[in-house]
Coordinates of C-alpha atoms in Angstrom, one line a residue:
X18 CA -81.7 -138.2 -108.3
X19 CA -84.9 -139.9 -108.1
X20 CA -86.5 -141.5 -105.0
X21 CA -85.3 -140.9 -101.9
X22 CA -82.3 -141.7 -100.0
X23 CA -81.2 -144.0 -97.0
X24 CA -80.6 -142.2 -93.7
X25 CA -77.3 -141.3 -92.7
X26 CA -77.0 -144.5 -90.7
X27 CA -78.7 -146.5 -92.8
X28 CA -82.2 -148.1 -93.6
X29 CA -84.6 -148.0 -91.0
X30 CA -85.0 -151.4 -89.0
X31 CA -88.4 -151.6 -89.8
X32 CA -89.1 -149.7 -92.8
X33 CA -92.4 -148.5 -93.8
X34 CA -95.3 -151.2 -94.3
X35 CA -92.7 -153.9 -92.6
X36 CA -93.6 -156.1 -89.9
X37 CA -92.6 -154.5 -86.1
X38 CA -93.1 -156.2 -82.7
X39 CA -96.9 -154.4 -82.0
X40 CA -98.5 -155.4 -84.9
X41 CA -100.1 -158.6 -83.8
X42 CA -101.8 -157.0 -81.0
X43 CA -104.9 -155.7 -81.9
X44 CA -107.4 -154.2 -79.2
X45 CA -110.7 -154.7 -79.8
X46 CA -113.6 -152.3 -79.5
X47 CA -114.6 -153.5 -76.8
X48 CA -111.3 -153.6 -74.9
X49 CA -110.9 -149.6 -75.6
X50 CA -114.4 -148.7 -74.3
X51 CA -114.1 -150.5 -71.1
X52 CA -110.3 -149.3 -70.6
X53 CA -110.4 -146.1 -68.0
X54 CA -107.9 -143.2 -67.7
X55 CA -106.0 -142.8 -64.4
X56 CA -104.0 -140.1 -63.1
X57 CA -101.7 -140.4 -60.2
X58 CA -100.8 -138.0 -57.2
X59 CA -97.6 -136.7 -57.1
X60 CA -96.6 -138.6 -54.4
X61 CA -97.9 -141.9 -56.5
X62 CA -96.0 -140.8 -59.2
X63 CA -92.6 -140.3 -57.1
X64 CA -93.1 -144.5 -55.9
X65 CA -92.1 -146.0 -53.0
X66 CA -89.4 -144.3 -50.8
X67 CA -86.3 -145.3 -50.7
X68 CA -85.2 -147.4 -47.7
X69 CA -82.7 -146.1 -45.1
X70 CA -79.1 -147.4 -45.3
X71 CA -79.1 -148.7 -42.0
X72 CA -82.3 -150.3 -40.4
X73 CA -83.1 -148.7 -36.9
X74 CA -84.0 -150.5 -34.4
X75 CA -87.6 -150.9 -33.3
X76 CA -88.2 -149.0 -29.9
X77 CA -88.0 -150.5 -26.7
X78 CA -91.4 -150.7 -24.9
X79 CA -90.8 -148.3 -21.1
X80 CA -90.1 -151.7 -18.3
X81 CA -91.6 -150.7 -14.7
X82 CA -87.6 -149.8 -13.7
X83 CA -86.7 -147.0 -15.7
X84 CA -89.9 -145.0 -14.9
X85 CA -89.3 -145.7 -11.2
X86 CA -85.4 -144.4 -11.6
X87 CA -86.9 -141.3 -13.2
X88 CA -89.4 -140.9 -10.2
X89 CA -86.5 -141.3 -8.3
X90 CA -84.3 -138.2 -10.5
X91 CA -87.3 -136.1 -9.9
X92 CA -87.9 -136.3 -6.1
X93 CA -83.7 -135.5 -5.8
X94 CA -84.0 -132.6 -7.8
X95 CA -87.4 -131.3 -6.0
X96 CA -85.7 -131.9 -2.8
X97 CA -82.4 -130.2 -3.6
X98 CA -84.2 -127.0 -4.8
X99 CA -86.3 -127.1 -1.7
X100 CA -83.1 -127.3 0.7
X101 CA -81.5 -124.2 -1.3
X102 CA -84.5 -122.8 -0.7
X103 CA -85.1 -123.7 2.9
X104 CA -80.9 -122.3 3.3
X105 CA -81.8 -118.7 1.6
X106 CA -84.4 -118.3 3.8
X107 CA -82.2 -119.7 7.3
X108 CA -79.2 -118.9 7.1
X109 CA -76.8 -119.9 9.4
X110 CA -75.2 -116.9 9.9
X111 CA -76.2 -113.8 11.6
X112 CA -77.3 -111.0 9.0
X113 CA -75.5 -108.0 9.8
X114 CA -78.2 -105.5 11.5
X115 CA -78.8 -102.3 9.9
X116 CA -77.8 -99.2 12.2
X117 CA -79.4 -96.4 12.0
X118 CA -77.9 -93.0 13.0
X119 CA -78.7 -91.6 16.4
X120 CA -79.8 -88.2 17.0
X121 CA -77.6 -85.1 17.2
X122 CA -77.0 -83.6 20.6
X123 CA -76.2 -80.2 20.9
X124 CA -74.8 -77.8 22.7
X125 CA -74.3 -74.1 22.6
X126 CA -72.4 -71.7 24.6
X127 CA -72.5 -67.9 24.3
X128 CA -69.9 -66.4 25.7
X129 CA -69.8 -62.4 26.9
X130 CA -66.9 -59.9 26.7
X131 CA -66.3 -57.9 29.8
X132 CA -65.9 -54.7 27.9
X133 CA -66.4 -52.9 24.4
X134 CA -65.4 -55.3 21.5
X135 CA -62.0 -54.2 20.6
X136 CA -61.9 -52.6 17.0
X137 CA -59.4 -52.6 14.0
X138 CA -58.7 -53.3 10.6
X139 CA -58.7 -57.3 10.1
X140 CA -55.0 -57.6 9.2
X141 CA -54.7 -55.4 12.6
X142 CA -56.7 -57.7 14.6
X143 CA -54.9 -61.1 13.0
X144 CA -51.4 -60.4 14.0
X145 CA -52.7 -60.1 18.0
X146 CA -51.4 -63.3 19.5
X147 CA -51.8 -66.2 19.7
X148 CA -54.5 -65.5 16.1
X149 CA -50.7 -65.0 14.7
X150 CA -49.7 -68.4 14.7
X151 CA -52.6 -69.4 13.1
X152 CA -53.5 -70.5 9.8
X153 CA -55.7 -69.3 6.8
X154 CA -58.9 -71.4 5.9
X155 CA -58.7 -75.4 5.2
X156 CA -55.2 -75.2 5.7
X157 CA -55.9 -74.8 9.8
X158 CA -57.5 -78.3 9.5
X159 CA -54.8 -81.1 9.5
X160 CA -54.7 -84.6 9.5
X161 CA -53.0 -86.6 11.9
X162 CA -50.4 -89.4 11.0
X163 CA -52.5 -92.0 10.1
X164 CA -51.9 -95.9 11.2
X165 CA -53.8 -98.9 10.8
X166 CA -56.2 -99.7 13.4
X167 CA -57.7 -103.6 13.9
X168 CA -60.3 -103.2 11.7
X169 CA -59.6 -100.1 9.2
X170 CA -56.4 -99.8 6.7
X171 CA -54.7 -96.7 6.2
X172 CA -56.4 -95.7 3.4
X173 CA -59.7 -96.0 4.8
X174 CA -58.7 -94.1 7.8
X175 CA -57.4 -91.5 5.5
X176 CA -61.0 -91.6 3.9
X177 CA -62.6 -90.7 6.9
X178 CA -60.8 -87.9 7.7
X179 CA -61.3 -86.3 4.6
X180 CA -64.6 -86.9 4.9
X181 CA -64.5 -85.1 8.0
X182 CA -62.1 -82.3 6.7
X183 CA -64.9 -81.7 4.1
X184 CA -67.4 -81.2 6.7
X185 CA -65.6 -78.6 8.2
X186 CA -64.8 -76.7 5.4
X187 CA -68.3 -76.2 4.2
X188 CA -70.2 -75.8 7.7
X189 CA -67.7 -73.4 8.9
X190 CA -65.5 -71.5 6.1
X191 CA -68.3 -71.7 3.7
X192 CA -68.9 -68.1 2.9
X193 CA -72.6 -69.2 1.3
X194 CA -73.5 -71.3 4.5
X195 CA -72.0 -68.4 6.7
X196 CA -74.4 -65.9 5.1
X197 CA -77.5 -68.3 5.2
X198 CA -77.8 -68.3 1.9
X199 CA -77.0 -72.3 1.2
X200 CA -77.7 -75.7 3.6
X201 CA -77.2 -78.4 0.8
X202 CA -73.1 -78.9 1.2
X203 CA -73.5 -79.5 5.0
X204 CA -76.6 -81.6 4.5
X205 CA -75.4 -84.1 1.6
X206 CA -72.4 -84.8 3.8
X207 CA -74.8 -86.1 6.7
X208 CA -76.2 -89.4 7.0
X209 CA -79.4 -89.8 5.5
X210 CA -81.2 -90.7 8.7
X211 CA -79.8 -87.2 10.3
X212 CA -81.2 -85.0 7.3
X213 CA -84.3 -84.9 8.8
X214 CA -83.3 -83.7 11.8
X215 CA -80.6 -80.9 10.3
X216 CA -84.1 -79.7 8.1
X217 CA -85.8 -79.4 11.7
X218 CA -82.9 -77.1 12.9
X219 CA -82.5 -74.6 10.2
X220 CA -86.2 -74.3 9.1
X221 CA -87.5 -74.3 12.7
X222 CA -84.2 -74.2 15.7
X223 CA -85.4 -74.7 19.5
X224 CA -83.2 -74.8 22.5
X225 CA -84.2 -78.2 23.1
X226 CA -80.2 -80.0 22.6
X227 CA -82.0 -81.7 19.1
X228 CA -82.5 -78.5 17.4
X229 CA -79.9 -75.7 17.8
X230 CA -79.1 -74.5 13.8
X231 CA -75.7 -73.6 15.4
X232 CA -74.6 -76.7 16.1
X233 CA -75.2 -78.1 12.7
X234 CA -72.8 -75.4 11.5
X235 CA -71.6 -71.6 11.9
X236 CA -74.5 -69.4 10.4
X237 CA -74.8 -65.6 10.7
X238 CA -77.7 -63.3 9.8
X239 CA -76.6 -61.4 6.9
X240 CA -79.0 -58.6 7.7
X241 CA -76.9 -58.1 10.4
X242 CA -73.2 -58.5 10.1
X243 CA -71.3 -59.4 7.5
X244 CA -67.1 -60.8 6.9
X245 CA -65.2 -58.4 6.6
X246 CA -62.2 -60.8 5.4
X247 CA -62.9 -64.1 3.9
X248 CA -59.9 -65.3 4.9
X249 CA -60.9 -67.5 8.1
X250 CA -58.4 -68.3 10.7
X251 CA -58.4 -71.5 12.1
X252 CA -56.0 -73.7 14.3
X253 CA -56.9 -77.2 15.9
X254 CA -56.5 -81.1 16.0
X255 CA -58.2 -83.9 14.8
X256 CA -58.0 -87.3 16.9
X257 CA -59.6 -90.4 15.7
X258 CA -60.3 -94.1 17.1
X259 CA -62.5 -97.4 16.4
X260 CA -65.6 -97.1 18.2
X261 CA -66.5 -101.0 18.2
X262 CA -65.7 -103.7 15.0
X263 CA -67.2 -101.8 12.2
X264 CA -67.1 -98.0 12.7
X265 CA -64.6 -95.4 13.3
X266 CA -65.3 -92.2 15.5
X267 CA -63.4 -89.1 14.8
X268 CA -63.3 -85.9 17.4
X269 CA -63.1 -82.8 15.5
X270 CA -61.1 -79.4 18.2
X271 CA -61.2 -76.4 16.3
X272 CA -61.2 -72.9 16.9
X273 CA -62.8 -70.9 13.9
X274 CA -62.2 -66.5 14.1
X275 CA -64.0 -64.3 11.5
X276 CA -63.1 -60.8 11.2
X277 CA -66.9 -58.8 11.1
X278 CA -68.4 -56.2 10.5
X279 CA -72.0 -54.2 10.6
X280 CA -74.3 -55.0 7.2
X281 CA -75.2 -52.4 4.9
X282 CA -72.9 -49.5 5.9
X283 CA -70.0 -48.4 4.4
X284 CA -66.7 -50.5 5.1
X285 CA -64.6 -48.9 7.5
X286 CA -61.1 -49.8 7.5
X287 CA -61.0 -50.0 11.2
X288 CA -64.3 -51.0 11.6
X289 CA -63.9 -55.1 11.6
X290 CA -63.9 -56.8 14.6
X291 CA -63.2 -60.4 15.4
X292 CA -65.9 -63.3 16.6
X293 CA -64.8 -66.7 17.6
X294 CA -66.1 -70.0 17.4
X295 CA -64.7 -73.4 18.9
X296 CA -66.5 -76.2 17.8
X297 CA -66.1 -79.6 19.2
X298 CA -67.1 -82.2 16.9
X299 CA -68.3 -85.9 17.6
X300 CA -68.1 -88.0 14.5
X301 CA -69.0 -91.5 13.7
X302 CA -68.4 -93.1 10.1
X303 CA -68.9 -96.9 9.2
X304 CA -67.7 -98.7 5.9
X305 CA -70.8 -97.8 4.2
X306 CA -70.2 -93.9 4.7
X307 CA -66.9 -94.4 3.6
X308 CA -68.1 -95.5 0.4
X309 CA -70.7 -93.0 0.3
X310 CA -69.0 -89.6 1.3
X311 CA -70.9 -88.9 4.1
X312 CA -71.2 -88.9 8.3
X313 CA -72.4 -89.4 11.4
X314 CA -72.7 -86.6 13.7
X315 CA -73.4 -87.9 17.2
X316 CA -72.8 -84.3 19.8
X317 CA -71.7 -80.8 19.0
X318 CA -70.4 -78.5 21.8
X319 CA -70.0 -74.7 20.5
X320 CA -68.7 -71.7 22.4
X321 CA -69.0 -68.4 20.5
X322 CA -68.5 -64.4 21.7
X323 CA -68.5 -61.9 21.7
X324 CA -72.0 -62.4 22.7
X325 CA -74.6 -61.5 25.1
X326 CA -75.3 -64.7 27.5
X327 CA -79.2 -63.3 26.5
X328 CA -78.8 -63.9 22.8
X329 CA -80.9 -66.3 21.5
X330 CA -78.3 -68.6 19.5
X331 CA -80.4 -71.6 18.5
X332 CA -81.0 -69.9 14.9
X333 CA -77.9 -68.2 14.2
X334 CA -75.2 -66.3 16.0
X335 CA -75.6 -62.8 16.9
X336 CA -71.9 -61.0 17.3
X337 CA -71.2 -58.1 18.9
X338 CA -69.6 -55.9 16.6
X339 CA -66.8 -53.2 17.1
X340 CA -67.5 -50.7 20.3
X341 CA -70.3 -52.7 21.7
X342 CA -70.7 -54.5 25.1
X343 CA -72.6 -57.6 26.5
X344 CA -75.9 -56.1 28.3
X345 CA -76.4 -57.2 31.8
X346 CA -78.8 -59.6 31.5
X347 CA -78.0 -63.1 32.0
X348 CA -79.1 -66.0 30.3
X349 CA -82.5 -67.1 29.7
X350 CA -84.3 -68.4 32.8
X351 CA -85.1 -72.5 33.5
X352 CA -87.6 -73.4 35.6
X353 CA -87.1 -76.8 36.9
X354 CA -91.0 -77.3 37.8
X355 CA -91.9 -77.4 33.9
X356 CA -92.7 -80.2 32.2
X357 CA -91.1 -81.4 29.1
X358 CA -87.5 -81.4 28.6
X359 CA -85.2 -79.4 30.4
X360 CA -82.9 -76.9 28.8
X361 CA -79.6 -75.8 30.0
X362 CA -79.2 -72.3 30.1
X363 CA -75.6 -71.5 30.1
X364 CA -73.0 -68.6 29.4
X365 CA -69.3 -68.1 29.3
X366 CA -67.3 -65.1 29.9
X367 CA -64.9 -64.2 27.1
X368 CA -61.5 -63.2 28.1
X369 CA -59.7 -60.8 25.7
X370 CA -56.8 -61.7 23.4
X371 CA -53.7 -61.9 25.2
X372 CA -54.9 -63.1 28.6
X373 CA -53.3 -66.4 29.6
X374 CA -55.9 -69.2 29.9
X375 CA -56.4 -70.4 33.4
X376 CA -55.0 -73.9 34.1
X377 CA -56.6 -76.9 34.2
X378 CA -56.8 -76.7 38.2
X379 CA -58.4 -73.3 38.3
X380 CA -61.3 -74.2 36.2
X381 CA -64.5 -75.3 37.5
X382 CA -64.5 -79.1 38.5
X383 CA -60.5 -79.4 37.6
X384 CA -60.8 -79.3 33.9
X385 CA -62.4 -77.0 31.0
X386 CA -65.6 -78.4 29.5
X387 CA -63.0 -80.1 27.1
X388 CA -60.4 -81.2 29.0
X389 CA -57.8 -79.0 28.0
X390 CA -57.3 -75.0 27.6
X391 CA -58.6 -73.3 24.5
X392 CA -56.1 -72.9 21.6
X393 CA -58.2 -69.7 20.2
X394 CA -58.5 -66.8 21.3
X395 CA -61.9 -67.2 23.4
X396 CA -60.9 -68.6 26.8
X397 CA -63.9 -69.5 28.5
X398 CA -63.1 -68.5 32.4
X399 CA -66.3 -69.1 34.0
X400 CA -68.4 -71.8 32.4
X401 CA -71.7 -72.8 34.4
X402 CA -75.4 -71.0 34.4
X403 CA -75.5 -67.2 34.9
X404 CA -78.0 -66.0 37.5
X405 CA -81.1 -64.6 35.1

């Protein structure tokens, strides 16, 4: 083969030596010196943007009537927010007033046997009438049937008597709060504004009708006496009514009797004797303490005995036990020329089991401090002062 051969697709157009289109320009010297190298920027290099598909519009220069319209948008606004403002602050209807609980008002009642405490064993001294026909613990403390009142539904109404119920149970069958030894399930069942009150009482009781422990709840001194049956006997009624649109008061009758007997010895078997309290109970209870669990209580009226109408009961009761009698002192002296507030110095006499209770016509005044005869075993025969 000699020379070489033609490209696959031919001869060139313009082979070697041949004429092409560039060949008559010819730059001088000249031309080449004064020629100058230019880079562009990126965005040089990328040219003009492309223009959108669709022109916009150009913008419309603000006339005098829009900006006043928006003037106009503002002030509304400002003066809508000022009215809700101006409402939230005056409102048209009455706020409902916050009531506060009242003070408790106490009142405490020894009451004196004529002779020695009878003696027994406590299953001896239960089946003695009428303590026979009563019942053991919480179950003594039933509700009545329940019915709508104006303002309350059933339920509620059902609410505030176990509320009540609850109360009961821990300020008088409490074995703890007998003994002194606990005070916070009485006092988280009280209304907040009464807990500083109930504090007052136990840490510091006074014969003043504020401050009697006692009539918070039933509290012995366990260096003293001690229950000689845990099984509490109890028999009474509970009642209940609207006091006013928005609360509900609820009147607590109940006779409490705890078989006792003297601390630190050994038990005798017929050594117990029995001690009995009737506590009459004032209660009020609005919607909020029905949501909360808790109470209102507005007056207390206790009797206790076997006591001595000297016994100072503001603290905690002091029983007489098995074989012991009343002394013959009476009850603490009340001079009506001191200043401050007076006290009432009262004592009841305690008639044994078995005695019929006077009627309503033989007590003092017509009627018994409560209106009707004690259904425990305590009848109070002769309830005024006691000469000192």
């Amino acid at each position: 083969m000699t020379g070489r051969s033609e490209p696959p697709n031919g001869p060139p157009e313009n082979p070697e030596g041949g004429e092409d289109e560039y060949r008559s320009l010819v730059f001088d010297e000249s031309f080449i010196r004064s020629a100058r190298m230019q880079e562009f920027s990126a965005q040089e290099r990328m040219g003009e943007p492309a223009r959108a598909v669709r022109t916009l519009p150009a913008p419309v220069a603000p006339s005098g009537h829009g900006s006043r319209a928006a003037i106009v948008l503002v002030v509304l606004i400002a003066l809508a927010f000022a009215t809700a403002v101006y409402i939230g602050f005056r409102n048209p209807y009455p706020q409902p007033v916050t009531r506060r609980a009242e003070p408790l008002r106490t009142t405490v009642v020894p009451l004196a046997p004529r002779g020695a405490v009878p003696a027994g064993s406590p299953e001896q001294l239960y089946r003695a009438a009428p303590l026979s026909g009563f019942r053991t613990g919480a179950a003594g403390i039933n509700f009545p049937s329940v019915r709508r009142t104006q303002n309350f539904s059933d339920s509620q109404i059902t609410t505030a008597l176990a509320t009540v119920k609850d109360y009961l149970v821990e300020s008088s069958l409490n074995p703890d709060v007998l003994t002194g030894q606990v005070r916070r399930p009485v006092e988280q069942l009280l209304d907040p504004d009464q807990r500083g009150q109930f504090e007052r009482s136990l840490s510091n009781p006074a014969d003043d009708g504020l401050h009697a422990a006692t009539g918070w709840l039933v509290r012995f001194d366990p260096a003293q006496v001690e229950l000689a049956d845990p099984q509490v006997r109890v028999q009474g009624t509970l009642t209940y009514a609207e006091d006013g649109a928005g609360t509900l008061e609820i009147v607590s009758d109940h006779t409490f009797t705890y078989a006792l007997r003297p601390a630190g010895g050994a038990p005798k078997e017929d050594g117990a004797s029995l001690f009995t309290v009737r506590r009459e109970l004032r209660f009020r209870l609005d919607r909020e303490d029905l949501r909360l669990h808790r109470l209102e209580l507005r007056t207390a009226h206790v009797q206790a005995g076997p006591q001595s109408c000297s016994a100072d009961v503001t603290g905690s009761l002091r029983p007489l036990l098995a074989g012991e009698r009343a002394d013959a002192r009476g009850p603490a002296a009340t001079d009506p020329y001191a200043p401050g507030r007076p006290r009432a110095a009262l004592c009841g006499t305690l008639a044994p089991l078995g005695t019929p209770t006077p009627a309503a016509s033989d007590a003092p005044g017509g009627t018994t401090p409560s209106g009707a005869p004690p259904p425990g075993s305590a009848a109070l025969r002769d309830y005024r002062p006691r000469p000192a």
